[in-house]
Amino acid sequence: MSLSGTHKLILTISSVAIIGGIGFTVNAHSHSATTKQSQVINLSASSEIMSLDPAKMTDSVSNSQVTQVDEGLYRLNSQSQPVNALATKTTVTNNGHTYTIQLRHDARWSNGNKVTAHDFVYSWRRTLDPKSKSEFTYVFTNIKNADAIAAGKKQPSTLGVEANGDYQLTITLSKPVAYFKKILAVSTFYPVNQNAVNKYGKKYGTSAATTVYNGPFTLTGWTGTNNTWTLKKNPTYYDHQLVKLHQINYQVIKSNTTAYNLYQSNHLDSVTLNGEQSVQK
């Protein structure tokens, strides 16, 4: 198994300048992540984390962090094609209306709980429940009764998803969708640990301490309002041996000029430059 797509960006370090958009990103000083003892990288974010709750996050920075600390059924590879993450086998039947997905047995949350099919059922029902006020309920539209639940016309329990034991998930669609696996790779479809939500209530996902994780990293140091946080390698992640970085230090930097100066002084290992800065470089 190999990590790719979003995870690959952060689990490996490139020394190549990536050209694209209105500028380019310069990645990784040569001194970073070169020793087995301590592989650490310093990165910046364009804004604060707003939420680590898949049902409530709406911004790109929060989404970026969640994709590093959590994991769903699939992830997108470098060709933007879905590949297995927590899923191990997918069977499509009933003329494309039914997806039966087998899950890994060795995935765990950072609180020690196993990651099961029940976590997906709970998470999706919770997101669609009007009480959650999620802004992304529309991504569930192809699943049976999803739109009616989001509109408050049906109960979340009527959603076309069920757990058959701990490690099998069955999804019933209202109509076949050829790219449905790619949709399921979206972070809104990530599972949530019910025990943690019950414990923290409305505070779940509002700080590092009130969130649990099942991905390659765990997040620490985020109080819910501060501008710095740290991702640390998750020792309970089922594929932890593949994760090469031990720590990623983030700080919010809203100015491209400030970010560039910090990169030049070796305080950042990656920086996105605007057109003028790229000419100066």
PDB file of C-alpha atoms in Angstrom:
ATOM      1  CA  MET A   1       0.000   0.000   0.000  1.00  0.00           C
ATOM      2  CA  SER A   2       1.215   3.526  -0.736  1.00  0.00           C
ATOM      3  CA  LEU A   3      -0.081   6.893   0.359  1.00  0.00           C
ATOM      4  CA  SER A   4      -0.784   9.347  -2.415  1.00  0.00           C
ATOM      5  CA  GLY A   5      -2.734  12.451  -3.302  1.00  0.00           C
ATOM      6  CA  THR A   6      -3.296  14.795  -0.387  1.00  0.00           C
ATOM      7  CA  HIS A   7      -1.343  12.623   2.061  1.00  0.00           C
ATOM      8  CA  LYS A   8       1.667  12.339  -0.218  1.00  0.00           C
ATOM      9  CA  LEU A   9       2.098  16.102  -0.261  1.00  0.00           C
ATOM     10  CA  ILE A  10       2.758  16.171   3.432  1.00  0.00           C
ATOM     11  CA  LEU A  11       4.302  12.769   4.091  1.00  0.00           C
ATOM     12  CA  THR A  12       7.154  13.386   1.693  1.00  0.00           C
ATOM     13  CA  ILE A  13       9.245  16.483   1.094  1.00  0.00           C
ATOM     14  CA  SER A  14      10.078  17.816  -2.328  1.00  0.00           C
ATOM     15  CA  SER A  15      13.048  20.055  -3.058  1.00  0.00           C
ATOM     16  CA  VAL A  16      11.633  21.018  -6.427  1.00  0.00           C
ATOM     17  CA  ALA A  17       9.927  24.339  -7.122  1.00  0.00           C
ATOM     18  CA  ILE A  18       6.407  23.598  -8.311  1.00  0.00           C
ATOM     19  CA  ILE A  19       5.239  25.948 -11.030  1.00  0.00           C
ATOM     20  CA  GLY A  20       1.562  26.807 -11.338  1.00  0.00           C
ATOM     21  CA  GLY A  21      -1.208  29.325 -10.727  1.00  0.00           C
ATOM     22  CA  ILE A  22      -0.267  32.973 -10.247  1.00  0.00           C
ATOM     23  CA  GLY A  23       3.035  32.111  -8.604  1.00  0.00           C
ATOM     24  CA  PHE A  24       4.890  29.076  -7.411  1.00  0.00           C
ATOM     25  CA  THR A  25       5.673  27.213  -4.216  1.00  0.00           C
ATOM     26  CA  VAL A  26       9.231  26.653  -3.052  1.00  0.00           C
ATOM     27  CA  ASN A  27       9.400  23.520  -0.908  1.00  0.00           C
ATOM     28  CA  ALA A  28      11.785  22.267   1.754  1.00  0.00           C
ATOM     29  CA  HIS A  29      15.149  23.672   2.676  1.00  0.00           C
ATOM     30  CA  SER A  30      17.874  21.089   2.339  1.00  0.00           C
ATOM     31  CA  HIS A  31      18.377  20.904   6.118  1.00  0.00           C
ATOM     32  CA  SER A  32      14.804  19.772   6.786  1.00  0.00           C
ATOM     33  CA  ALA A  33      13.760  16.175   7.474  1.00  0.00           C
ATOM     34  CA  THR A  34      17.175  14.745   6.687  1.00  0.00           C
ATOM     35  CA  THR A  35      17.777  12.702   9.830  1.00  0.00           C
ATOM     36  CA  LYS A  36      16.043   9.573  11.030  1.00  0.00           C
ATOM     37  CA  GLN A  37      16.118  10.880  14.592  1.00  0.00           C
ATOM     38  CA  SER A  38      13.959  13.941  14.010  1.00  0.00           C
ATOM     39  CA  GLN A  39      12.172  14.615  10.737  1.00  0.00           C
ATOM     40  CA  VAL A  40      10.446  17.944  11.224  1.00  0.00           C
ATOM     41  CA  ILE A  41       9.101  20.466   8.747  1.00  0.00           C
ATOM     42  CA  ASN A  42       7.841  24.027   9.304  1.00  0.00           C
ATOM     43  CA  LEU A  43       4.876  25.170   7.223  1.00  0.00           C
ATOM     44  CA  SER A  44       2.464  28.086   7.110  1.00  0.00           C
ATOM     45  CA  ALA A  45      -1.315  28.341   6.774  1.00  0.00           C
ATOM     46  CA  SER A  46      -3.192  31.229   5.203  1.00  0.00           C
ATOM     47  CA  SER A  47      -5.769  31.421   8.015  1.00  0.00           C
ATOM     48  CA  GLU A  48      -6.753  29.927  11.351  1.00  0.00           C
ATOM     49  CA  ILE A  49      -8.390  26.521  11.751  1.00  0.00           C
ATOM     50  CA  MET A  50     -12.128  27.045  12.059  1.00  0.00           C
ATOM     51  CA  SER A  51     -13.164  23.490  12.931  1.00  0.00           C
ATOM     52  CA  LEU A  52     -11.886  19.913  12.939  1.00  0.00           C
ATOM     53  CA  ASP A  53     -15.426  18.530  12.776  1.00  0.00           C
ATOM     54  CA  PRO A  54     -16.211  17.097   9.295  1.00  0.00           C
ATOM     55  CA  ALA A  55     -19.842  18.135   9.740  1.00  0.00           C
ATOM     56  CA  LYS A  56     -19.010  21.767  10.427  1.00  0.00           C
ATOM     57  CA  MET A  57     -15.789  22.741   8.678  1.00  0.00           C
ATOM     58  CA  THR A  58     -16.223  25.035   5.685  1.00  0.00           C
ATOM     59  CA  ASP A  59     -12.770  26.449   4.917  1.00  0.00           C
ATOM     60  CA  SER A  60      -9.792  25.074   3.039  1.00  0.00           C
ATOM     61  CA  VAL A  61      -7.310  25.321   5.930  1.00  0.00           C
ATOM     62  CA  SER A  62      -9.531  23.257   8.232  1.00  0.00           C
ATOM     63  CA  ASN A  63     -10.101  20.745   5.451  1.00  0.00           C
ATOM     64  CA  SER A  64      -6.357  20.506   4.805  1.00  0.00           C
ATOM     65  CA  GLN A  65      -5.672  19.712   8.454  1.00  0.00           C
ATOM     66  CA  VAL A  66      -8.506  17.179   8.713  1.00  0.00           C
ATOM     67  CA  THR A  67      -7.181  15.261   5.703  1.00  0.00           C
ATOM     68  CA  GLN A  68      -3.882  14.794   7.580  1.00  0.00           C
ATOM     69  CA  VAL A  69      -5.317  13.738  10.934  1.00  0.00           C
ATOM     70  CA  ASP A  70      -8.306  11.709   9.739  1.00  0.00           C
ATOM     71  CA  GLU A  71      -9.047   9.196   7.023  1.00  0.00           C
ATOM     72  CA  GLY A  72     -12.123   8.007   5.138  1.00  0.00           C
ATOM     73  CA  LEU A  73     -13.077   5.094   2.920  1.00  0.00           C
ATOM     74  CA  TYR A  74     -10.950   6.246  -0.006  1.00  0.00           C
ATOM     75  CA  ARG A  75      -8.328   8.815  -0.871  1.00  0.00           C
ATOM     76  CA  LEU A  76      -7.500  10.328  -4.255  1.00  0.00           C
ATOM     77  CA  ASN A  77      -4.189   9.373  -5.836  1.00  0.00           C
ATOM     78  CA  SER A  78      -1.930  11.611  -7.927  1.00  0.00           C
ATOM     79  CA  GLN A  79      -4.264  11.095 -10.910  1.00  0.00           C
ATOM     80  CA  SER A  80      -7.272  12.144  -8.777  1.00  0.00           C
ATOM     81  CA  GLN A  81      -8.607   8.600  -8.833  1.00  0.00           C
ATOM     82  CA  PRO A  82     -10.043   6.971  -5.680  1.00  0.00           C
ATOM     83  CA  VAL A  83      -7.936   4.272  -4.025  1.00  0.00           C
ATOM     84  CA  ASN A  84      -8.619   2.308  -0.866  1.00  0.00           C
ATOM     85  CA  ALA A  85      -7.947   3.917   2.512  1.00  0.00           C
ATOM     86  CA  LEU A  86     -10.137   2.417   5.255  1.00  0.00           C
ATOM     87  CA  ALA A  87     -11.980   0.436   2.588  1.00  0.00           C
ATOM     88  CA  THR A  88     -10.450  -2.868   1.500  1.00  0.00           C
ATOM     89  CA  LYS A  89     -13.005  -4.136  -1.035  1.00  0.00           C
ATOM     90  CA  THR A  90     -16.012  -2.555  -2.752  1.00  0.00           C
ATOM     91  CA  THR A  91     -18.791  -4.516  -4.450  1.00  0.00           C
ATOM     92  CA  VAL A  92     -21.354  -2.686  -6.590  1.00  0.00           C
ATOM     93  CA  THR A  93     -24.670  -4.457  -7.227  1.00  0.00           C
ATOM     94  CA  ASN A  94     -28.331  -3.746  -7.986  1.00  0.00           C
ATOM     95  CA  ASN A  95     -27.499  -1.944 -11.240  1.00  0.00           C
ATOM     96  CA  GLY A  96     -25.223   0.506  -9.463  1.00  0.00           C
ATOM     97  CA  HIS A  97     -27.644   1.303  -6.637  1.00  0.00           C
ATOM     98  CA  THR A  98     -25.899  -0.657  -3.866  1.00  0.00           C
ATOM     99  CA  TYR A  99     -22.312  -0.361  -2.611  1.00  0.00           C
ATOM    100  CA  THR A 100     -21.080  -2.971  -0.140  1.00  0.00           C
ATOM    101  CA  ILE A 101     -17.753  -1.923   1.366  1.00  0.00           C
ATOM    102  CA  GLN A 102     -15.455  -4.052   3.485  1.00  0.00           C
ATOM    103  CA  LEU A 103     -13.372  -2.113   6.028  1.00  0.00           C
ATOM    104  CA  ARG A 104      -9.944  -2.584   7.559  1.00  0.00           C
ATOM    105  CA  HIS A 105      -9.917  -4.358  10.920  1.00  0.00           C
ATOM    106  CA  ASP A 106      -6.787  -2.611  12.248  1.00  0.00           C
ATOM    107  CA  ALA A 107      -7.750   1.074  12.171  1.00  0.00           C
ATOM    108  CA  ARG A 108      -8.103   2.870  15.514  1.00  0.00           C
ATOM    109  CA  TRP A 109      -9.026   6.256  16.898  1.00  0.00           C
ATOM    110  CA  SER A 110      -6.519   8.122  19.030  1.00  0.00           C
ATOM    111  CA  ASN A 111      -8.713   7.420  22.081  1.00  0.00           C
ATOM    112  CA  GLY A 112      -8.154   3.682  21.557  1.00  0.00           C
ATOM    113  CA  ASN A 113     -11.545   2.861  20.018  1.00  0.00           C
ATOM    114  CA  LYS A 114     -11.682   0.780  16.833  1.00  0.00           C
ATOM    115  CA  VAL A 115     -12.772   2.511  13.632  1.00  0.00           C
ATOM    116  CA  THR A 116     -15.904   0.661  12.492  1.00  0.00           C
ATOM    117  CA  ALA A 117     -18.730   0.869   9.999  1.00  0.00           C
ATOM    118  CA  HIS A 118     -20.885   2.267  12.805  1.00  0.00           C
ATOM    119  CA  ASP A 119     -18.669   5.372  12.859  1.00  0.00           C
ATOM    120  CA  PHE A 120     -19.522   6.103   9.235  1.00  0.00           C
ATOM    121  CA  VAL A 121     -23.249   5.611   9.785  1.00  0.00           C
ATOM    122  CA  TYR A 122     -23.192   7.868  12.832  1.00  0.00           C
ATOM    123  CA  SER A 123     -21.097  10.540  11.104  1.00  0.00           C
ATOM    124  CA  TRP A 124     -23.239  10.770   7.968  1.00  0.00           C
ATOM    125  CA  ARG A 125     -26.530  10.818   9.852  1.00  0.00           C
ATOM    126  CA  ARG A 126     -25.150  13.500  12.138  1.00  0.00           C
ATOM    127  CA  THR A 127     -23.979  15.677   9.255  1.00  0.00           C
ATOM    128  CA  LEU A 128     -27.349  15.467   7.500  1.00  0.00           C
ATOM    129  CA  ASP A 129     -29.324  16.166  10.655  1.00  0.00           C
ATOM    130  CA  PRO A 130     -30.572  19.788  10.350  1.00  0.00           C
ATOM    131  CA  LYS A 131     -29.396  20.324  13.944  1.00  0.00           C
ATOM    132  CA  SER A 132     -25.789  20.141  12.747  1.00  0.00           C
ATOM    133  CA  LYS A 133     -26.351  23.003  10.282  1.00  0.00           C
ATOM    134  CA  SER A 134     -23.786  21.532   7.911  1.00  0.00           C
ATOM    135  CA  GLU A 135     -23.169  23.542   4.739  1.00  0.00           C
ATOM    136  CA  PHE A 136     -22.176  20.469   2.741  1.00  0.00           C
ATOM    137  CA  THR A 137     -25.218  18.211   2.965  1.00  0.00           C
ATOM    138  CA  TYR A 138     -25.564  18.477  -0.809  1.00  0.00           C
ATOM    139  CA  VAL A 139     -22.626  16.100  -1.323  1.00  0.00           C
ATOM    140  CA  PHE A 140     -24.845  13.302   0.066  1.00  0.00           C
ATOM    141  CA  THR A 141     -27.590  13.944  -2.494  1.00  0.00           C
ATOM    142  CA  ASN A 142     -27.119  10.635  -4.346  1.00  0.00           C
ATOM    143  CA  ILE A 143     -27.685   8.552  -1.204  1.00  0.00           C
ATOM    144  CA  LYS A 144     -31.233   7.395  -0.555  1.00  0.00           C
ATOM    145  CA  ASN A 145     -33.288   9.892   1.513  1.00  0.00           C
ATOM    146  CA  ALA A 146     -30.327  12.256   2.027  1.00  0.00           C
ATOM    147  CA  ASP A 147     -32.033  15.333   0.610  1.00  0.00           C
ATOM    148  CA  ALA A 148     -35.243  14.701   2.545  1.00  0.00           C
ATOM    149  CA  ILE A 149     -33.270  14.311   5.789  1.00  0.00           C
ATOM    150  CA  ALA A 150     -31.325  17.526   5.204  1.00  0.00           C
ATOM    151  CA  ALA A 151     -34.631  19.300   4.562  1.00  0.00           C
ATOM    152  CA  GLY A 152     -36.072  17.987   7.817  1.00  0.00           C
ATOM    153  CA  LYS A 153     -38.685  15.870   6.052  1.00  0.00           C
ATOM    154  CA  LYS A 154     -37.304  12.492   7.148  1.00  0.00           C
ATOM    155  CA  GLN A 155     -35.383  11.190  10.126  1.00  0.00           C
ATOM    156  CA  PRO A 156     -31.597  10.637   9.872  1.00  0.00           C
ATOM    157  CA  SER A 157     -32.205   6.945  10.616  1.00  0.00           C
ATOM    158  CA  THR A 158     -33.809   6.578   7.163  1.00  0.00           C
ATOM    159  CA  LEU A 159     -30.547   7.386   5.350  1.00  0.00           C
ATOM    160  CA  GLY A 160     -29.512   4.726   2.851  1.00  0.00           C
ATOM    161  CA  VAL A 161     -26.499   3.530   4.832  1.00  0.00           C
ATOM    162  CA  GLU A 162     -26.159   0.717   7.338  1.00  0.00           C
ATOM    163  CA  ALA A 163     -23.495  -1.196   9.210  1.00  0.00           C
ATOM    164  CA  ASN A 164     -23.519  -4.954   8.819  1.00  0.00           C
ATOM    165  CA  GLY A 165     -21.392  -5.738  11.844  1.00  0.00           C
ATOM    166  CA  ASP A 166     -18.274  -3.722  12.587  1.00  0.00           C
ATOM    167  CA  TYR A 167     -16.512  -3.987   9.261  1.00  0.00           C
ATOM    168  CA  GLN A 168     -19.056  -3.927   6.462  1.00  0.00           C
ATOM    169  CA  LEU A 169     -20.873  -0.842   5.225  1.00  0.00           C
ATOM    170  CA  THR A 170     -23.806  -0.919   2.807  1.00  0.00           C
ATOM    171  CA  ILE A 171     -24.833   2.224   0.929  1.00  0.00           C
ATOM    172  CA  THR A 172     -28.020   2.491  -1.106  1.00  0.00           C
ATOM    173  CA  LEU A 173     -28.194   5.180  -3.779  1.00  0.00           C
ATOM    174  CA  SER A 174     -31.281   6.912  -5.095  1.00  0.00           C
ATOM    175  CA  LYS A 175     -29.700   6.717  -8.554  1.00  0.00           C
ATOM    176  CA  PRO A 176     -26.449   5.229  -9.889  1.00  0.00           C
ATOM    177  CA  VAL A 177     -23.405   7.516 -10.019  1.00  0.00           C
ATOM    178  CA  ALA A 178     -20.326   6.392 -11.929  1.00  0.00           C
ATOM    179  CA  TYR A 179     -17.969   8.566  -9.856  1.00  0.00           C
ATOM    180  CA  PHE A 180     -19.496   7.759  -6.454  1.00  0.00           C
ATOM    181  CA  LYS A 181     -16.230   6.398  -4.981  1.00  0.00           C
ATOM    182  CA  LYS A 182     -14.558   9.703  -5.805  1.00  0.00           C
ATOM    183  CA  ILE A 183     -17.344  11.533  -3.955  1.00  0.00           C
ATOM    184  CA  LEU A 184     -16.785   9.300  -0.925  1.00  0.00           C
ATOM    185  CA  ALA A 185     -13.153  10.471  -0.772  1.00  0.00           C
ATOM    186  CA  VAL A 186     -14.340  13.957   0.231  1.00  0.00           C
ATOM    187  CA  SER A 187     -13.560  14.755   3.875  1.00  0.00           C
ATOM    188  CA  THR A 188     -17.241  15.427   4.650  1.00  0.00           C
ATOM    189  CA  PHE A 189     -17.682  11.641   4.389  1.00  0.00           C
ATOM    190  CA  TYR A 190     -15.008  10.906   7.000  1.00  0.00           C
ATOM    191  CA  PRO A 191     -16.159   8.908  10.035  1.00  0.00           C
ATOM    192  CA  VAL A 192     -16.609  10.458  13.472  1.00  0.00           C
ATOM    193  CA  ASN A 193     -16.145   8.673  16.793  1.00  0.00           C
ATOM    194  CA  GLN A 194     -19.478   8.751  18.621  1.00  0.00           C
ATOM    195  CA  ASN A 195     -17.906   8.252  22.036  1.00  0.00           C
ATOM    196  CA  ALA A 196     -15.825  11.391  21.551  1.00  0.00           C
ATOM    197  CA  VAL A 197     -18.802  13.449  20.347  1.00  0.00           C
ATOM    198  CA  ASN A 198     -20.853  12.277  23.303  1.00  0.00           C
ATOM    199  CA  LYS A 199     -17.997  13.217  25.628  1.00  0.00           C
ATOM    200  CA  TYR A 200     -17.313  16.702  24.274  1.00  0.00           C
ATOM    201  CA  GLY A 201     -20.748  17.616  22.937  1.00  0.00           C
ATOM    202  CA  LYS A 202     -20.845  20.906  21.017  1.00  0.00           C
ATOM    203  CA  LYS A 203     -17.158  21.414  21.802  1.00  0.00           C
ATOM    204  CA  TYR A 204     -16.155  18.464  19.603  1.00  0.00           C
ATOM    205  CA  GLY A 205     -13.742  19.650  16.901  1.00  0.00           C
ATOM    206  CA  THR A 206     -13.298  23.118  18.430  1.00  0.00           C
ATOM    207  CA  SER A 207      -9.793  22.442  19.764  1.00  0.00           C
ATOM    208  CA  ALA A 208      -7.086  19.812  19.536  1.00  0.00           C
ATOM    209  CA  ALA A 209      -7.982  18.488  22.967  1.00  0.00           C
ATOM    210  CA  THR A 210     -11.658  17.976  22.101  1.00  0.00           C
ATOM    211  CA  THR A 211     -11.036  15.991  18.924  1.00  0.00           C
ATOM    212  CA  VAL A 212      -9.919  12.419  18.236  1.00  0.00           C
ATOM    213  CA  TYR A 213      -8.033  11.235  15.163  1.00  0.00           C
ATOM    214  CA  ASN A 214      -7.645   8.140  13.003  1.00  0.00           C
ATOM    215  CA  GLY A 215      -5.176   9.373  10.391  1.00  0.00           C
ATOM    216  CA  PRO A 216      -1.391   9.562   9.903  1.00  0.00           C
ATOM    217  CA  PHE A 217      -1.028  12.474  12.340  1.00  0.00           C
ATOM    218  CA  THR A 218      -2.563  13.795  15.522  1.00  0.00           C
ATOM    219  CA  LEU A 219      -2.985  17.521  16.090  1.00  0.00           C
ATOM    220  CA  THR A 220      -1.760  19.294  19.221  1.00  0.00           C
ATOM    221  CA  GLY A 221      -1.407  22.853  20.422  1.00  0.00           C
ATOM    222  CA  TRP A 222      -4.575  24.268  18.861  1.00  0.00           C
ATOM    223  CA  THR A 223      -6.813  25.881  21.471  1.00  0.00           C
ATOM    224  CA  GLY A 224      -9.494  26.929  19.024  1.00  0.00           C
ATOM    225  CA  THR A 225      -8.311  30.520  18.633  1.00  0.00           C
ATOM    226  CA  ASN A 226      -4.506  30.494  18.373  1.00  0.00           C
ATOM    227  CA  ASN A 227      -2.386  30.797  15.249  1.00  0.00           C
ATOM    228  CA  THR A 228       0.036  27.915  15.777  1.00  0.00           C
ATOM    229  CA  TRP A 229      -0.371  24.145  16.045  1.00  0.00           C
ATOM    230  CA  THR A 230       1.576  20.950  15.501  1.00  0.00           C
ATOM    231  CA  LEU A 231       0.914  17.689  13.712  1.00  0.00           C
ATOM    232  CA  LYS A 232       2.677  14.698  15.259  1.00  0.00           C
ATOM    233  CA  LYS A 233       3.081  11.244  13.795  1.00  0.00           C
ATOM    234  CA  ASN A 234       0.237   9.040  15.034  1.00  0.00           C
ATOM    235  CA  PRO A 235       1.725   5.861  16.563  1.00  0.00           C
ATOM    236  CA  THR A 236      -1.643   4.064  16.392  1.00  0.00           C
ATOM    237  CA  TYR A 237      -2.149   4.697  12.656  1.00  0.00           C
ATOM    238  CA  TYR A 238      -2.328   1.327  10.905  1.00  0.00           C
ATOM    239  CA  ASP A 239       0.251   2.343   8.296  1.00  0.00           C
ATOM    240  CA  HIS A 240       2.465   4.416  10.614  1.00  0.00           C
ATOM    241  CA  GLN A 241       5.668   2.845   9.277  1.00  0.00           C
ATOM    242  CA  LEU A 242       5.006   4.554   5.953  1.00  0.00           C
ATOM    243  CA  VAL A 243       4.813   8.015   7.560  1.00  0.00           C
ATOM    244  CA  LYS A 244       8.302   9.518   7.326  1.00  0.00           C
ATOM    245  CA  LEU A 245       7.741  12.862   9.024  1.00  0.00           C
ATOM    246  CA  HIS A 246       7.685  12.960  12.809  1.00  0.00           C
ATOM    247  CA  GLN A 247       6.343  16.466  13.221  1.00  0.00           C
ATOM    248  CA  ILE A 248       4.885  19.353  11.219  1.00  0.00           C
ATOM    249  CA  ASN A 249       4.845  22.808  12.804  1.00  0.00           C
ATOM    250  CA  TYR A 250       2.223  25.225  11.474  1.00  0.00           C
ATOM    251  CA  GLN A 251       1.845  28.954  11.922  1.00  0.00           C
ATOM    252  CA  VAL A 252      -0.722  31.277  10.382  1.00  0.00           C
ATOM    253  CA  ILE A 253       0.887  33.812   8.059  1.00  0.00           C
ATOM    254  CA  LYS A 254      -1.459  35.970   6.010  1.00  0.00           C
ATOM    255  CA  SER A 255       1.209  38.030   4.269  1.00  0.00           C
ATOM    256  CA  ASN A 256       3.136  36.545   1.341  1.00  0.00           C
ATOM    257  CA  THR A 257       5.994  38.934   2.073  1.00  0.00           C
ATOM    258  CA  THR A 258       6.238  37.804   5.678  1.00  0.00           C
ATOM    259  CA  ALA A 259       6.146  34.180   4.612  1.00  0.00           C
ATOM    260  CA  TYR A 260       8.896  34.751   2.056  1.00  0.00           C
ATOM    261  CA  ASN A 261      11.116  36.489   4.627  1.00  0.00           C
ATOM    262  CA  LEU A 262      10.619  33.605   7.068  1.00  0.00           C
ATOM    263  CA  TYR A 263      11.532  31.157   4.320  1.00  0.00           C
ATOM    264  CA  GLN A 264      14.681  33.120   3.508  1.00  0.00           C
ATOM    265  CA  SER A 265      15.686  33.053   7.185  1.00  0.00           C
ATOM    266  CA  ASN A 266      15.100  29.272   7.394  1.00  0.00           C
ATOM    267  CA  HIS A 267      12.045  29.562   9.642  1.00  0.00           C
ATOM    268  CA  LEU A 268       9.734  28.097   6.979  1.00  0.00           C
ATOM    269  CA  ASP A 269      10.400  25.155   4.678  1.00  0.00           C
ATOM    270  CA  SER A 270       7.765  25.999   2.081  1.00  0.00           C
ATOM    271  CA  VAL A 271       6.451  29.273   0.717  1.00  0.00           C
ATOM    272  CA  THR A 272       4.013  30.325  -2.005  1.00  0.00           C
ATOM    273  CA  LEU A 273       5.281  33.317  -3.925  1.00  0.00           C
ATOM    274  CA  ASN A 274       3.347  35.931  -5.859  1.00  0.00           C
ATOM    275  CA  GLY A 275       4.402  37.074  -9.313  1.00  0.00           C
ATOM    276  CA  GLU A 276       6.618  39.908  -8.115  1.00  0.00           C
ATOM    277  CA  GLN A 277       8.432  37.764  -5.569  1.00  0.00           C
ATOM    278  CA  SER A 278       9.048  35.013  -8.085  1.00  0.00           C
ATOM    279  CA  VAL A 279      10.788  37.510 -10.387  1.00  0.00           C
ATOM    280  CA  GLN A 280      12.924  38.762  -7.490  1.00  0.00           C
ATOM    281  CA  LYS A 281      13.893  35.232  -6.568  1.00  0.00           C
TER     282      LYS A 281
END
